[in-house]
Coordinates of C-alpha atoms in Angstrom, one line a residue:
M9 CA 0.0 0.0 0.0
L10 CA 2.9 2.3 0.8
L11 CA 4.5 1.7 -2.5
T12 CA 1.2 2.2 -4.3
G13 CA 0.7 5.5 -2.4
V14 CA 4.2 6.7 -3.3
S15 CA 3.6 5.7 -6.9
V16 CA 0.3 7.6 -7.0
L17 CA 2.1 10.6 -5.5
A18 CA 4.9 10.3 -8.0
L19 CA 2.5 10.1 -10.9
G20 CA 0.7 13.1 -9.5
I21 CA 3.9 15.1 -9.3
A22 CA 4.9 14.1 -12.8
G23 CA 1.5 15.0 -14.1
S24 CA 1.7 18.4 -12.3
V25 CA 5.1 19.0 -13.9
A26 CA 3.9 17.9 -17.3
Y27 CA 0.9 20.3 -17.0
V28 CA 2.9 23.3 -15.6
A29 CA 5.9 23.1 -17.8
P30 CA 4.3 24.3 -21.0
L31 CA 2.6 27.1 -19.2
A32 CA 6.0 28.5 -18.1
A33 CA 8.0 27.6 -21.2
D34 CA 9.7 30.3 -23.3
P35 CA 8.3 30.6 -26.9
V36 CA 10.4 29.0 -29.5
G37 CA 9.3 31.3 -32.4
A38 CA 6.5 33.5 -33.7
K39 CA 3.0 32.0 -33.1
D40 CA 0.8 31.3 -36.1
C41 CA -2.7 30.2 -35.2
G42 CA -3.8 29.7 -38.8
L43 CA -6.5 31.5 -40.8
A44 CA -9.1 31.7 -38.0
V45 CA -10.6 34.9 -39.2
P46 CA -11.5 35.9 -42.6
L47 CA -9.3 38.2 -44.8
P48 CA -10.7 41.5 -46.1
P49 CA -12.2 41.4 -49.6
G50 CA -9.9 40.2 -52.3
G51 CA -7.8 42.3 -54.7
R52 CA -5.0 44.7 -54.1
G53 CA -6.8 47.2 -51.9
P54 CA -8.9 50.1 -53.0
G55 CA -7.8 52.4 -55.8
V56 CA -4.3 50.8 -56.5
S57 CA -3.2 51.6 -60.0
G58 CA -0.1 51.1 -62.1
G59 CA 1.3 48.7 -64.6
P60 CA 4.4 46.7 -65.2
Q61 CA 7.5 48.7 -65.9
R62 CA 11.2 48.1 -66.2
I63 CA 12.1 49.0 -62.6
P64 CA 14.7 46.9 -60.8
A65 CA 13.2 44.5 -58.2
P66 CA 14.1 45.1 -54.5
A67 CA 16.2 42.7 -52.5
W68 CA 13.4 40.6 -51.2
A69 CA 13.8 39.3 -47.6
Q70 CA 10.7 37.1 -48.4
R71 CA 9.4 36.5 -51.8
G72 CA 5.7 35.6 -51.7
G73 CA 4.3 33.6 -48.7
D74 CA 2.3 34.9 -45.8
V75 CA 2.7 37.4 -42.9
N76 CA 0.9 37.6 -39.6
D77 CA 0.7 39.9 -36.7
A78 CA 0.7 39.6 -32.9
S79 CA -2.9 38.2 -32.8
C80 CA -1.7 35.3 -34.8
L81 CA -5.1 35.4 -36.5
S82 CA -4.3 37.7 -39.4
R83 CA -2.3 35.4 -41.7
T84 CA -2.3 37.2 -45.1
P85 CA -0.6 36.3 -48.5
V86 CA 1.7 39.0 -49.7
A87 CA 3.8 39.7 -52.8
G88 CA 6.9 39.7 -50.4
V89 CA 8.7 41.5 -47.7
V90 CA 11.6 43.9 -48.2
R91 CA 13.9 44.9 -45.3
P92 CA 15.3 48.2 -46.2
R93 CA 18.5 49.6 -44.6
S94 CA 18.6 53.0 -46.2
E95 CA 16.1 55.6 -47.5
R96 CA 17.4 54.9 -51.0
E97 CA 16.3 51.3 -50.7
I98 CA 12.9 52.5 -49.5
A99 CA 12.6 54.8 -52.4
G100 CA 13.6 51.8 -54.8
A101 CA 11.0 49.6 -53.2
L102 CA 8.4 52.3 -53.5
A103 CA 9.3 52.9 -57.2
Y104 CA 9.0 49.1 -57.9
A105 CA 5.6 48.9 -56.1
R106 CA 4.3 52.0 -58.0
A107 CA 5.6 50.6 -61.4
N108 CA 3.9 47.2 -60.7
G109 CA 0.7 48.3 -59.2
L110 CA 1.6 46.8 -55.8
P111 CA 0.0 48.0 -52.5
L112 CA 2.7 49.0 -50.0
S113 CA 2.6 48.8 -46.2
A114 CA 5.3 49.7 -43.7
A115 CA 5.6 47.4 -40.7
G116 CA 7.6 47.4 -37.5
V117 CA 7.0 44.7 -34.9
K118 CA 3.4 44.1 -36.1
H119 CA 1.6 44.3 -32.8
S120 CA -1.5 45.7 -34.2
M121 CA -4.0 42.9 -34.3
G122 CA -6.2 43.4 -37.4
G123 CA -3.7 43.5 -40.4
Q124 CA -2.9 47.2 -40.1
A125 CA 0.8 46.6 -41.1
F126 CA 0.1 44.7 -44.4
A127 CA -2.4 44.1 -47.2
R128 CA -3.2 41.0 -49.3
G129 CA -1.0 40.8 -52.3
G130 CA 1.0 43.7 -51.2
M131 CA 4.7 44.6 -50.6
V132 CA 5.6 44.8 -46.9
L133 CA 8.5 47.1 -45.8
D134 CA 9.9 45.6 -42.6
M135 CA 11.4 48.8 -41.1
R136 CA 13.2 47.3 -38.3
A137 CA 16.7 47.8 -39.7
M138 CA 16.0 51.5 -39.9
N139 CA 16.8 51.9 -36.2
A140 CA 19.5 54.5 -35.8
V141 CA 19.2 56.6 -32.5
R142 CA 20.9 60.0 -32.2
L143 CA 20.6 62.0 -28.9
D144 CA 20.9 65.7 -28.9
R145 CA 21.7 66.7 -25.3
A146 CA 21.5 70.3 -25.9
A147 CA 18.1 70.4 -27.5
R148 CA 16.8 67.5 -25.3
T149 CA 15.8 65.5 -28.3
V150 CA 16.4 62.2 -29.8
T151 CA 16.2 61.5 -33.5
V152 CA 15.4 57.9 -34.4
G153 CA 14.6 55.7 -37.3
A154 CA 11.1 54.6 -37.7
G155 CA 12.1 51.0 -37.0
A156 CA 13.8 51.8 -33.7
T157 CA 12.0 50.3 -30.6
W158 CA 11.5 52.1 -27.4
H159 CA 13.8 49.5 -25.8
E160 CA 16.7 50.5 -28.1
I161 CA 15.9 54.2 -27.5
Q162 CA 15.9 53.7 -23.7
Q163 CA 19.2 51.9 -23.8
A164 CA 20.7 54.7 -25.8
I165 CA 19.7 57.6 -23.7
H166 CA 19.7 56.0 -20.2
P167 CA 20.8 56.9 -17.5
E168 CA 20.8 60.6 -18.3
F169 CA 17.6 61.0 -20.1
A170 CA 14.2 59.3 -20.3
V171 CA 11.5 59.2 -23.0
K172 CA 8.8 61.7 -22.4
A173 CA 5.9 59.8 -24.0
M174 CA 5.9 56.3 -25.2
Q175 CA 3.8 53.0 -24.8
S176 CA 3.7 51.4 -21.4
T177 CA 5.9 48.6 -22.7
D178 CA 9.1 49.0 -24.8
I179 CA 8.6 46.4 -27.6
F180 CA 6.9 48.6 -30.1
S181 CA 8.6 50.6 -32.9
V182 CA 8.5 54.4 -33.1
G183 CA 6.9 54.2 -36.5
G184 CA 4.2 52.0 -35.3
S185 CA 3.6 54.1 -32.1
I186 CA 3.3 57.2 -34.3
S187 CA 0.9 55.5 -36.7
V188 CA -1.6 54.8 -33.9
N189 CA -0.6 57.9 -31.6
A190 CA 0.2 55.6 -28.7
H191 CA 0.1 56.7 -25.1
G192 CA 1.5 55.4 -21.9
M193 CA 2.0 55.9 -18.2
D194 CA 2.7 59.7 -18.1
H195 CA -0.7 61.2 -17.4
Q196 CA 0.9 64.7 -17.8
A197 CA 2.8 64.2 -21.1
G198 CA 0.0 63.2 -23.3
A199 CA 0.3 60.7 -26.2
V200 CA 3.3 60.4 -28.6
M201 CA 2.0 63.3 -30.6
A202 CA 2.6 65.8 -27.8
S203 CA 6.4 65.1 -27.6
L204 CA 6.9 64.7 -31.3
R205 CA 8.9 67.6 -32.8
S206 CA 8.9 66.5 -36.4
I207 CA 8.6 63.5 -38.8
R208 CA 10.4 62.8 -42.0
L209 CA 8.3 60.8 -44.4
M210 CA 8.3 59.6 -48.0
L211 CA 5.1 60.3 -49.9
A212 CA 3.5 58.1 -52.5
D213 CA 5.3 59.9 -55.4
G214 CA 8.6 59.4 -53.7
Q215 CA 9.0 62.9 -52.4
V216 CA 10.6 63.2 -49.0
V217 CA 9.1 65.9 -46.7
T218 CA 9.2 67.0 -43.1
A219 CA 6.0 67.3 -41.1
S220 CA 5.4 69.1 -37.8
R221 CA 3.0 71.5 -36.1
D222 CA 4.6 74.3 -38.0
E223 CA 5.6 72.7 -41.3
N224 CA 3.1 70.7 -43.4
A225 CA 0.8 70.8 -40.3
E226 CA -2.2 69.2 -41.9
L227 CA -0.1 66.3 -43.1
F228 CA 1.4 66.0 -39.7
R229 CA -2.1 65.7 -38.1
H230 CA -3.0 62.9 -40.6
V231 CA 0.3 60.9 -40.3
V232 CA 0.1 60.8 -36.5
G233 CA -2.6 58.2 -35.9
G234 CA -2.9 57.7 -39.6
Y235 CA -2.1 53.9 -39.7
G236 CA 0.6 54.2 -42.3
L237 CA -1.9 55.4 -45.0
F238 CA -0.3 58.8 -45.8
G239 CA 3.4 58.0 -46.3
I240 CA 6.2 56.0 -45.1
I241 CA 7.7 57.4 -41.8
L242 CA 11.4 57.5 -42.2
S243 CA 12.5 59.0 -38.9
A244 CA 11.2 61.2 -36.1
T245 CA 12.5 63.7 -33.6
L246 CA 11.2 63.3 -30.1
D247 CA 11.5 65.2 -26.7
V248 CA 13.3 63.5 -23.9
V249 CA 13.3 64.5 -20.3
P250 CA 15.5 64.1 -17.2
N251 CA 15.6 60.4 -16.0
D252 CA 14.2 61.4 -12.6
I253 CA 14.2 59.1 -9.6
Y254 CA 10.7 58.1 -8.3
R255 CA 9.4 56.5 -5.3
S256 CA 6.9 53.9 -6.3
E257 CA 3.6 53.9 -4.4
R258 CA 0.4 51.8 -4.6
A259 CA -3.0 51.8 -3.0
L260 CA -6.0 49.5 -3.1
I261 CA -9.3 51.3 -3.6
D262 CA -12.9 50.7 -4.6
Y263 CA -13.3 51.3 -8.3
R264 CA -15.9 53.9 -7.6
A265 CA -13.3 56.0 -5.8
F266 CA -11.0 56.1 -8.9
P267 CA -12.2 59.5 -10.3
D268 CA -11.5 61.3 -7.0
T269 CA -8.3 59.4 -6.6
F270 CA -7.1 60.4 -10.1
A271 CA -8.1 64.1 -9.5
K272 CA -5.7 64.1 -6.6
I273 CA -3.0 62.4 -8.8
A274 CA -3.5 65.0 -11.5
A275 CA -3.2 67.9 -9.1
D276 CA 0.2 66.7 -7.7
P277 CA 3.0 67.8 -10.1
A278 CA 5.4 65.4 -8.2
I279 CA 3.7 62.4 -9.6
G280 CA 5.2 61.6 -13.0
L281 CA 3.7 58.3 -13.9
S282 CA 0.4 56.5 -12.9
Y283 CA -1.8 53.6 -14.0
V284 CA -4.5 51.3 -12.5
H285 CA -5.0 47.6 -12.5
L286 CA -8.6 46.4 -12.0
S287 CA -9.5 43.1 -10.3
T288 CA -10.0 40.2 -12.7
A289 CA -10.9 37.8 -9.8
P290 CA -14.5 36.5 -10.3
K291 CA -15.8 37.7 -6.8
S292 CA -14.4 41.2 -7.1
L293 CA -14.5 41.6 -10.9
L294 CA -13.6 45.1 -11.8
Q295 CA -14.6 46.3 -8.2
E296 CA -11.1 46.4 -6.6
A297 CA -8.5 48.7 -8.1
L298 CA -4.8 48.9 -7.5
V299 CA -3.5 52.4 -8.1
Y300 CA 0.3 52.6 -9.0
T301 CA 2.0 56.0 -8.8
Y302 CA 5.5 57.2 -9.3
R303 CA 6.5 60.3 -7.2
R304 CA 9.6 62.4 -7.9
M305 CA 11.6 62.8 -4.8
P306 CA 14.0 65.9 -5.0
E307 CA 16.2 64.7 -2.3
D308 CA 17.0 61.6 -4.2
Q309 CA 17.9 62.9 -7.6
G310 CA 21.6 62.8 -6.9
L311 CA 21.6 59.1 -6.5
A312 CA 23.1 56.8 -9.2
R313 CA 20.9 55.1 -11.7
A314 CA 21.5 51.5 -12.3
P315 CA 21.8 50.1 -15.8
L316 CA 18.5 49.1 -17.4
G317 CA 17.7 45.4 -16.8
D318 CA 15.1 42.9 -17.9
V319 CA 12.1 42.1 -15.8
A320 CA 12.9 39.3 -13.5
A321 CA 11.1 36.0 -12.9
T322 CA 9.8 35.6 -16.4
K323 CA 8.9 32.0 -16.1
I324 CA 7.0 32.4 -12.9
R325 CA 5.1 35.5 -14.4
R326 CA 4.3 33.6 -17.5
L327 CA 3.0 30.7 -15.4
T328 CA 0.8 32.9 -13.4
V329 CA -0.7 34.6 -16.5
N330 CA -1.4 31.3 -18.3
L331 CA -2.8 29.6 -15.2
A332 CA -5.2 32.6 -14.9
K333 CA -6.6 31.7 -18.3
K334 CA -7.5 28.2 -17.0
N335 CA -10.3 28.8 -14.4
D336 CA -11.7 31.2 -11.8
T337 CA -9.6 29.8 -9.0
F338 CA -6.4 30.8 -10.7
K339 CA -7.8 34.2 -11.7
A340 CA -8.5 34.8 -8.0
L341 CA -5.0 33.6 -7.1
K342 CA -3.3 35.9 -9.7
W343 CA -5.2 39.0 -8.3
W344 CA -4.4 38.0 -4.7
S345 CA -0.7 37.7 -5.6
E346 CA -0.7 41.1 -7.2
K347 CA -2.3 42.6 -4.1
E348 CA -0.2 40.7 -1.5
L349 CA 3.1 39.5 -3.1
E350 CA 4.1 41.4 -6.3
H351 CA 5.2 44.6 -4.6
R352 CA 7.4 42.7 -2.1
L353 CA 9.3 41.4 -5.2
E354 CA 9.6 44.8 -7.0
S355 CA 12.9 45.5 -8.3
C356 CA 14.3 48.7 -6.7
T357 CA 16.8 49.8 -9.2
V358 CA 18.3 52.8 -7.4
T359 CA 18.3 52.0 -3.8
R360 CA 16.1 51.4 -0.8
A361 CA 15.1 54.6 1.0
Q362 CA 15.1 54.5 4.9
A363 CA 12.3 52.6 6.5
M364 CA 8.9 54.3 6.6
G365 CA 5.8 53.7 8.5
D366 CA 4.2 51.5 5.8
G367 CA 7.4 49.6 4.9
E368 CA 10.4 50.5 2.8
A369 CA 10.0 52.8 -0.2
C370 CA 11.2 51.5 -3.6
L371 CA 13.2 53.9 -5.7
V372 CA 13.3 53.5 -9.5
A373 CA 14.5 55.7 -12.4
R374 CA 11.9 57.0 -14.8
N375 CA 13.0 54.6 -17.5
D376 CA 12.6 51.5 -15.3
P377 CA 8.8 51.1 -15.1
M378 CA 8.5 51.5 -19.0
H379 CA 11.5 49.1 -19.7
D380 CA 9.4 46.0 -19.8
S381 CA 9.6 43.8 -22.9
V382 CA 6.7 41.7 -21.6
A383 CA 8.5 38.4 -22.4
Y384 CA 6.1 36.7 -19.9
L385 CA 3.2 37.3 -22.3
F386 CA 4.6 35.2 -25.1
N387 CA 4.1 31.4 -25.1
N388 CA 3.9 28.2 -27.2
L389 CA 0.3 27.2 -26.1
P390 CA -1.5 25.8 -29.0
G391 CA -5.2 26.6 -29.8
E392 CA -5.3 29.9 -28.0
T393 CA -4.3 33.5 -28.3
D394 CA -4.4 36.7 -26.3
I395 CA -6.1 39.8 -27.7
L396 CA -6.0 43.5 -26.7
H397 CA -9.0 45.8 -26.6
E398 CA -8.8 49.5 -25.6
Y399 CA -11.7 52.0 -25.0
F400 CA -11.5 55.7 -24.4
V401 CA -14.2 56.9 -22.0
P402 CA -15.0 60.4 -21.0
R403 CA -13.6 60.8 -17.5
D404 CA -17.0 61.4 -15.9
K405 CA -18.3 58.2 -17.4
I406 CA -15.7 55.7 -16.2
V407 CA -17.8 54.2 -13.4
P408 CA -20.9 53.4 -15.4
F409 CA -18.6 52.0 -18.2
I410 CA -16.9 49.7 -15.7
D411 CA -20.3 48.6 -14.4
G412 CA -21.4 47.9 -17.9
M413 CA -18.3 45.9 -18.7
R414 CA -18.7 43.8 -15.7
T415 CA -22.3 42.9 -16.9
V416 CA -21.0 42.1 -20.4
F417 CA -18.1 39.9 -19.2
R418 CA -20.3 37.8 -16.9
A419 CA -23.0 37.5 -19.4
Q420 CA -20.6 36.4 -22.2
R421 CA -18.2 34.5 -19.9
A422 CA -15.3 36.5 -21.3
N423 CA -11.8 35.1 -20.3
L424 CA -10.5 38.4 -19.0
V425 CA -6.8 38.1 -18.0
N426 CA -5.9 41.8 -17.2
A427 CA -7.7 45.1 -17.1
S428 CA -6.0 48.5 -16.6
I429 CA -6.7 52.2 -16.7
R430 CA -4.5 55.1 -17.9
A431 CA -5.4 58.7 -18.4
V432 CA -5.1 60.6 -21.8
G433 CA -5.6 64.2 -22.6
T434 CA -7.2 65.8 -25.6
E435 CA -5.5 64.5 -28.8
D436 CA -5.7 66.8 -31.8
N437 CA -4.8 64.5 -34.7
A438 CA -7.2 64.0 -37.6
L439 CA -8.6 60.7 -36.4
S440 CA -8.4 61.3 -32.6
Y441 CA -9.5 58.7 -30.1
A442 CA -9.7 61.4 -27.5
P443 CA -11.3 64.6 -28.6
Q444 CA -11.8 65.3 -25.0
P445 CA -9.8 64.1 -21.9
A446 CA -10.5 60.5 -21.3
F447 CA -9.6 57.4 -19.4
S448 CA -8.1 54.6 -21.5
V449 CA -9.4 51.1 -20.4
V450 CA -7.0 48.4 -21.7
L451 CA -8.3 44.9 -21.7
Y452 CA -6.2 41.7 -22.2
L453 CA -8.5 38.7 -23.2
N454 CA -7.8 35.1 -24.1
Q455 CA -9.7 33.3 -26.8
P456 CA -9.6 29.9 -28.5
T457 CA -8.2 30.1 -32.1
T458 CA -11.3 28.4 -33.6
E459 CA -14.2 29.8 -35.5
V460 CA -16.3 29.5 -32.3
G461 CA -13.6 31.5 -30.4
S462 CA -13.4 34.1 -32.9
A463 CA -17.2 34.5 -33.2
A464 CA -17.4 34.9 -29.4
M465 CA -14.7 37.5 -29.5
A466 CA -16.5 39.4 -32.2
K467 CA -19.7 39.3 -30.2
L468 CA -17.8 40.6 -27.1
T469 CA -16.0 43.4 -29.1
S470 CA -19.3 44.5 -30.7
S471 CA -21.0 44.6 -27.2
L472 CA -18.1 46.6 -25.7
I473 CA -18.0 49.1 -28.6
D474 CA -21.7 49.7 -28.3
L475 CA -21.3 50.2 -24.5
C476 CA -18.4 52.7 -25.0
S477 CA -20.3 54.6 -27.7
A478 CA -23.3 54.8 -25.4
Q479 CA -21.1 56.6 -22.8
G480 CA -19.7 59.0 -25.6
G481 CA -16.4 57.2 -25.9
R482 CA -14.4 55.8 -28.7
F483 CA -12.6 52.4 -29.2
F484 CA -9.0 52.1 -30.4
L485 CA -8.5 51.1 -34.0
P486 CA -5.3 49.0 -34.1
Y487 CA -7.0 45.8 -33.0
Q488 CA -9.2 43.1 -34.5
L489 CA -11.7 44.2 -37.1
H490 CA -14.8 42.9 -35.2
Y491 CA -16.8 46.0 -35.9
T492 CA -19.2 47.3 -38.6
P493 CA -18.8 50.5 -40.6
A494 CA -21.7 51.9 -38.8
Q495 CA -20.0 51.3 -35.4
L496 CA -16.8 52.9 -36.8
A497 CA -18.7 56.0 -38.1
R498 CA -20.6 56.4 -34.8
A499 CA -17.5 56.4 -32.8
Y500 CA -15.5 58.3 -35.4
P501 CA -17.9 60.6 -37.2
E502 CA -14.8 62.2 -39.0
I503 CA -13.8 58.8 -40.6
G504 CA -15.2 59.8 -44.0
N505 CA -13.2 62.9 -44.1
F506 CA -10.2 61.0 -43.0
F507 CA -10.5 58.5 -45.8
A508 CA -11.2 61.4 -48.2
A509 CA -7.9 63.1 -47.0
K510 CA -6.1 59.9 -47.6
R511 CA -7.3 59.8 -51.2
A512 CA -6.1 63.3 -51.7
W513 CA -2.7 62.6 -50.4
D514 CA -2.4 59.2 -52.2
P515 CA -4.7 59.1 -55.1
E516 CA -3.4 55.8 -56.5
G517 CA -4.1 54.1 -53.1
R518 CA -0.5 53.1 -53.0
F519 CA -0.3 52.8 -49.1
T520 CA -2.9 50.4 -47.7
N521 CA -3.5 47.6 -45.3
N522 CA -6.2 45.1 -44.3
W523 CA -7.9 47.6 -42.0
Y524 CA -8.2 50.3 -44.8
A525 CA -9.3 47.6 -47.4
S526 CA -11.9 46.4 -45.0
Y527 CA -13.5 49.8 -44.2
A528 CA -12.7 52.4 -46.7
P529 CA -15.1 51.0 -49.3
A530 CA -18.0 51.8 -47.1
F531 CA -17.0 55.5 -47.2
A532 CA -16.0 55.8 -50.9
M533 CA -18.8 58.2 -51.7
Q534 CA -17.2 60.8 -49.6
P535 CA -15.6 63.2 -52.1
A536 CA -11.8 63.4 -51.8
A537 CA -10.4 66.4 -49.9
I538 CA -8.3 69.1 -51.6
R539 CA -4.6 68.2 -50.8
P540 CA -2.9 71.2 -49.2
S541 CA 0.2 72.5 -50.7
I542 CA 3.4 71.2 -49.1
T543 CA 6.7 72.4 -48.3
A544 CA 9.2 70.2 -50.2
G545 CA 12.0 68.4 -48.4
A546 CA 15.2 66.8 -49.1
P547 CA 15.6 63.8 -51.3
A548 CA 16.0 60.3 -49.9
A549 CA 19.4 59.9 -48.2

């Protein structure tokens, strides 16, 4: 009997290890879930024209085949992929695409989730080799290639400077962040547009121009948040700020107290970064909130800043996230660990301050909270994928929006893994997700990579979009294409004018992607805008 008991125990342990190991394992490559969602209508995209001419072919990094994005649900056949290393190579690829009637899309790390970085039958410019970074200390700016990631920029400017506005994780390319006007943890800085001095870009006719608030201003407003439809972003000049030392703070509150809590955060100029995590535990779903803030401490600014390092305990973090997808018990455990354990394991990259009444304060440099490549979110798990949603809600409507989300999640049994809130100000680009100050609600959801799973996600997305619109809000467009043209027009009444401006700047329809191919035809009756005169720039370098 003892032997039998030991054997059963051994089998149980072996079974547990076999179950847990894949949940913690590092990914072995890009995940491809197959063609689980339909491609946009066939053809080469709306309005593309041109005919075969004797233009030298580019150096293809991939000829034919498919590409995909971070959703792993957007597998799309393409003419090929070109990986340019200079502006001349970009100009050559554009000339070839124009001569052969090929749609053209610029891509970075492809973390949009609805094919916004490529088009069926098109040429894809993989811009990641265009990643030069040049810091100007006197001007407090950094000029970077469109393919540079925030990770690369931080490594180049740390420890003296920090990025003023970037996404909350560092894996994204600058060109991609500009194309969606991404925002992050700094509630004072605004989105990327607010810290963007200028952009160099190549238009559909091959002309290279500079766009800023003062030069080619209308083009600037359309390129920022323009999803790559107005030109190829070559480089950008961005503001940087001192790499201040912050004391990290956290507080557990009831979600209904969040508006008043944020009002105090916004009134305190010492708080440089802030964000909120909402409970994903079933019993307290979206009712408890952990508020994270980073406070500048003048007396600590002379302390040394440690080199930037990777986030620790990747396998444990990955295991925690992947277990939370499995059932309610693990969801509750994940939230409990964030409340009770995670802050005790926080990496204090500067030093530990002297003991305080509520424990020791953790000091970090500004770059540290944003220097997270989220390796723990990538996995090899078959038959499932993780999907982002983001909704921008007027600040006085955040509580009813959260209440509505809770009802939708429970009714549709959504597999919610993470929910967070960040603040955004008014964004004045042509297709703005925040025409008034808003709270951004970011959702991280898991779904099976099946037709049933995709249908359930489409239903959930539609319900959340309608909920957001009912509160006067807007939904973010870089994600799956699970919405109707009517929902798009309701959230973005200026969408027709946006597409008309695109046709004015790019009458051949050279720059396109799956998102544009899916929605532009519904607004084709909108007359094309009058293209403003532009200030010419230098030829391609």
